[in-house]
Short mmCIF file of C-alpha atoms and ligand atoms in Angstrom, two decimals:
data_model
loop_
_atom_site.label_atom_id
_atom_site.label_comp_id
_atom_site.label_asym_id
_atom_site.label_seq_id
_atom_site.Cartn_x
_atom_site.Cartn_y
_atom_site.Cartn_z
CA MET A 1280 0.00 0.00 0.00
CA CYS A 1281 2.84 2.37 0.87
CA VAL A 1282 4.57 1.72 -2.48
CA PHE A 1283 1.34 2.39 -4.42
CA HIS A 1284 0.72 5.50 -2.37
CA TYR A 1285 4.19 6.97 -2.88
CA LEU A 1286 4.16 6.19 -6.62
CA ALA A 1287 0.78 7.92 -6.78
CA CYS A 1288 2.13 11.02 -5.04
CA LEU A 1289 5.16 11.21 -7.36
CA SER A 1290 3.68 10.31 -10.76
CA PRO A 1291 1.71 13.50 -11.57
CA THR A 1292 4.59 15.61 -10.31
CA VAL A 1293 7.09 13.85 -12.61
CA GLY A 1294 4.69 13.75 -15.60
CA SER A 1295 3.71 17.41 -15.35
CA VAL A 1296 7.27 18.62 -14.76
CA LEU A 1297 8.49 16.75 -17.88
CA TYR A 1298 5.57 18.11 -19.91
CA HIS A 1299 6.18 21.71 -18.89
CA THR A 1300 9.99 21.52 -19.03
CA PHE A 1301 9.93 20.44 -22.69
CA MET A 1302 7.11 22.80 -23.65
CA ASN A 1303 9.68 24.90 -25.61
CA HIS A 1304 10.32 22.11 -28.14
CA GLU A 1305 9.97 22.83 -31.85
CA GLY A 1306 8.99 19.30 -32.87
CA GLY A 1307 5.43 20.15 -33.77
CA GLU A 1308 2.17 18.47 -32.94
CA PRO A 1309 3.32 14.79 -32.54
CA ILE A 1310 5.87 15.71 -29.83
CA TYR A 1311 3.32 17.96 -28.14
CA HIS A 1312 0.75 15.15 -27.97
CA THR A 1313 3.35 12.68 -26.66
CA LEU A 1314 4.28 15.10 -23.89
CA LEU A 1315 0.65 15.81 -23.12
CA SER A 1316 0.00 12.05 -22.88
CA LEU A 1317 2.85 11.80 -20.38
CA ASP A 1318 1.23 14.57 -18.34
CA MET A 1319 -2.14 12.77 -18.50
CA VAL A 1320 -0.61 9.39 -17.55
CA GLY A 1321 0.75 11.06 -14.39
CA VAL A 1322 -2.73 12.34 -13.53
CA CYS A 1323 -4.22 8.91 -14.32
CA LEU A 1324 -1.69 7.17 -12.09
CA VAL A 1325 -2.47 9.38 -9.11
CA ASN A 1326 -6.17 8.63 -9.62
CA THR A 1327 -5.52 4.89 -9.91
CA LEU A 1328 -2.60 4.03 -7.61
CA GLY A 1329 -3.67 6.64 -5.07
CA CYS A 1330 -7.14 5.16 -4.67
CA LEU A 1331 -6.35 1.42 -4.60
CA PRO A 1332 -4.93 1.53 -1.02
CA ILE A 1333 -8.01 3.54 0.06
CA VAL A 1334 -10.30 0.88 -1.48
CA TYR A 1335 -8.25 -1.86 0.22
CA ILE A 1336 -8.47 -0.28 3.67
CA SER A 1337 -12.12 0.77 3.36
CA LEU A 1338 -13.21 -2.79 2.49
CA MET A 1339 -10.64 -4.72 4.50
CA CYS A 1340 -13.32 -6.54 6.52
CA HIS A 1341 -15.20 -7.64 3.37
CA PRO A 1342 -12.64 -9.77 1.46
CA LEU A 1343 -14.82 -10.71 -1.51
CA MET A 1344 -16.22 -7.23 -1.97
CA ARG A 1345 -12.69 -5.85 -1.58
CA SER A 1346 -11.31 -8.03 -4.40
CA LEU A 1347 -14.24 -7.16 -6.67
CA ALA A 1348 -13.93 -3.45 -5.90
CA LEU A 1349 -10.16 -3.46 -6.56
CA LEU A 1350 -10.77 -5.25 -9.88
CA ALA A 1351 -13.62 -2.92 -10.82
CA TYR A 1352 -11.59 0.18 -9.98
CA SER A 1353 -8.63 -1.13 -12.00
CA ILE A 1354 -10.87 -1.72 -15.04
CA ILE A 1355 -12.53 1.70 -14.70
CA SER A 1356 -9.05 3.24 -14.38
CA ALA A 1357 -7.69 1.46 -17.46
CA TRP A 1358 -10.68 2.75 -19.45
CA GLY A 1359 -10.16 6.24 -17.95
CA ILE A 1360 -6.47 6.25 -18.93
CA PHE A 1361 -7.37 5.24 -22.50
CA CYS A 1362 -9.99 8.01 -22.73
CA ALA A 1363 -7.68 10.60 -21.15
CA ILE A 1364 -4.72 10.06 -23.48
CA THR A 1365 -6.85 9.83 -26.60
CA ALA A 1366 -9.07 12.84 -25.74
CA ARG A 1367 -8.62 15.85 -27.98
CA SER A 1368 -10.12 18.49 -25.67
CA ASN A 1369 -9.92 19.57 -22.02
CA TYR A 1370 -13.55 18.58 -21.63
CA GLY A 1371 -12.79 15.07 -22.93
CA ARG A 1372 -9.83 14.77 -20.57
CA LEU A 1373 -11.91 15.83 -17.55
CA ARG A 1374 -14.74 13.49 -18.57
CA ALA A 1375 -12.30 10.54 -18.58
CA PHE A 1376 -12.07 10.77 -14.78
CA ILE A 1377 -15.79 10.92 -13.99
CA TRP A 1378 -16.27 7.17 -13.36
CA GLN A 1379 -13.30 6.99 -11.04
CA ALA A 1380 -14.62 10.02 -9.13
CA LEU A 1381 -18.11 8.47 -8.82
CA PHE A 1382 -16.57 5.21 -7.60
CA ARG A 1383 -14.61 7.06 -4.91
CA LEU A 1384 -17.71 9.00 -3.91
CA SER A 1385 -19.65 5.73 -3.41
CA LEU A 1386 -16.74 4.33 -1.40
CA PHE A 1387 -16.66 7.42 0.85
CA LEU A 1388 -20.43 7.19 1.28
CA PHE A 1389 -20.02 3.55 2.31
CA ARG A 1390 -17.46 4.59 4.93
CA TRP A 1391 -19.53 7.56 6.06
CA LEU A 1392 -22.46 5.20 6.70
CA GLY A 1393 -20.17 3.27 9.06
CA LYS A 1394 -20.00 0.15 6.90
CA GLY A 1395 -16.41 0.52 5.69
CA ALA A 1396 -13.17 0.41 7.66
CA GLY A 1397 -10.65 3.24 8.02
CA SER A 1398 -9.65 5.99 10.40
CA PRO A 1399 -12.64 8.17 11.38
CA THR A 1400 -10.45 11.25 10.88
CA SER A 1401 -9.29 10.45 7.33
CA LEU A 1402 -12.65 10.55 5.54
CA HIS A 1403 -12.95 14.34 5.48
CA LEU A 1404 -9.34 14.54 4.25
CA PHE A 1405 -10.15 12.21 1.32
CA PHE A 1406 -13.32 14.15 0.61
CA THR A 1407 -11.38 17.44 0.57
CA MET A 1408 -8.84 15.74 -1.74
CA ASP A 1409 -11.54 14.96 -4.30
CA MET A 1410 -13.22 18.37 -4.02
CA LEU A 1411 -9.87 20.12 -4.70
CA ALA A 1412 -9.17 17.83 -7.67
CA VAL A 1413 -12.63 18.44 -9.18
CA LEU A 1414 -12.27 22.19 -8.60
CA GLY A 1415 -8.86 22.10 -10.32
CA GLY A 1416 -10.34 20.28 -13.32
CA LEU A 1417 -13.24 22.74 -13.56
CA VAL A 1418 -11.01 25.83 -13.31
CA ASN A 1419 -8.82 24.41 -16.07
CA LEU A 1420 -11.88 23.68 -18.19
CA CYS A 1421 -13.59 27.06 -17.66
CA ARG A 1422 -10.38 29.03 -18.34
CA VAL A 1423 -11.05 31.36 -15.39
CA PRO A 1424 -9.73 34.04 -14.79
CA GLU A 1425 -8.05 34.65 -18.19
CA ARG A 1426 -11.34 34.46 -20.08
CA PHE A 1427 -12.39 37.74 -18.41
CA SER A 1428 -9.16 39.53 -19.20
CA PRO A 1429 -7.33 37.89 -22.12
CA GLY A 1430 -3.57 38.44 -22.07
CA PHE A 1431 -3.47 39.72 -18.50
CA PHE A 1432 -2.85 36.31 -16.89
CA ASP A 1433 -0.43 34.90 -19.47
CA TYR A 1434 2.44 34.56 -16.99
CA TRP A 1435 0.83 34.38 -13.56
CA PHE A 1436 -2.43 33.22 -12.00
CA ASN A 1437 -3.92 31.66 -15.14
CA SER A 1438 -6.33 28.74 -14.86
CA HIS A 1439 -3.67 26.14 -15.66
CA GLN A 1440 -1.44 27.34 -12.81
CA ILE A 1441 -4.39 27.45 -10.40
CA MET A 1442 -5.26 23.89 -11.47
CA HIS A 1443 -1.72 22.67 -10.71
CA VAL A 1444 -1.74 24.32 -7.26
CA LEU A 1445 -5.15 22.75 -6.47
CA VAL A 1446 -3.93 19.34 -7.67
CA ILE A 1447 -0.84 19.57 -5.45
CA CYS A 1448 -3.08 20.51 -2.47
CA SER A 1449 -5.28 17.55 -3.38
CA ILE A 1450 -2.26 15.18 -3.31
CA ILE A 1451 -1.23 16.59 0.09
CA TYR A 1452 -4.73 15.83 1.44
CA MET A 1453 -4.53 12.31 -0.02
CA HIS A 1454 -1.19 11.85 1.76
CA TRP A 1455 -2.55 13.14 5.08
CA GLY A 1456 -5.58 10.86 4.79
CA MET A 1457 -3.39 7.87 3.96
CA LEU A 1458 -1.12 8.58 6.95
CA GLU A 1459 -4.19 8.59 9.22
CA ASP A 1460 -5.45 5.31 7.74
CA LEU A 1461 -2.07 3.58 7.89
CA ALA A 1462 -1.59 4.59 11.54
CA TRP A 1463 -5.14 3.44 12.32
CA ILE A 1464 -4.79 0.05 10.59
CA LYS A 1465 -1.94 -0.98 12.92
CA THR A 1466 -4.27 -1.41 15.89
CA PHE A 1467 -7.46 -2.40 14.06
CA GLN A 1468 -8.93 -5.90 14.01
CA CYS A 1469 -11.96 -6.79 11.89
CA PRO A 1470 -14.93 -7.88 14.00
CA ALA A 1471 -15.31 -11.69 13.99
CA MET A 1472 -17.90 -12.93 11.45
CA GLU A 1473 -21.07 -14.38 12.96
ZN1 LIG B 1795 0.36 21.77 -16.64
#
């Protein structure tokens, strides 16, 4: 779980840094799309690898359901990755993550209803994580604030920068939530089945 979690924290950072570092290339559209795919794979990996440990912990007392949920989330994620790297618009890229987000929302609901396992203090951290990520995606999609003042935000405070800051905050919340869950799991025992 720790390995998945740390890979998840690092992947979008590495993907996005590579994408932006080589943004000054003169190789034309094919290179641009390869770099953009790299950026998207990073985002996909944080969505996938970051959530699998959360699924595992949340359903740790329901082994069959846990295996099915891990499989289902992996399939949804593989489909999401395919859609994200083949999408030709920001809207398409954001849409690729909807099923993963809905899956996580159902998982959090399950925990909130007291049926899932996990630290009682981590749920609001995971919820904040998803809200920040969704907000980041929407800001990037709506092109706010530069749409109100074109040219003014070219270097600072444009929607893409705001999105990256929100995504980093989202990853920090995921990390905090995971730390809570991992500390909690050490002393937890599933109730004996009747
Ligand atoms: Zn970027």
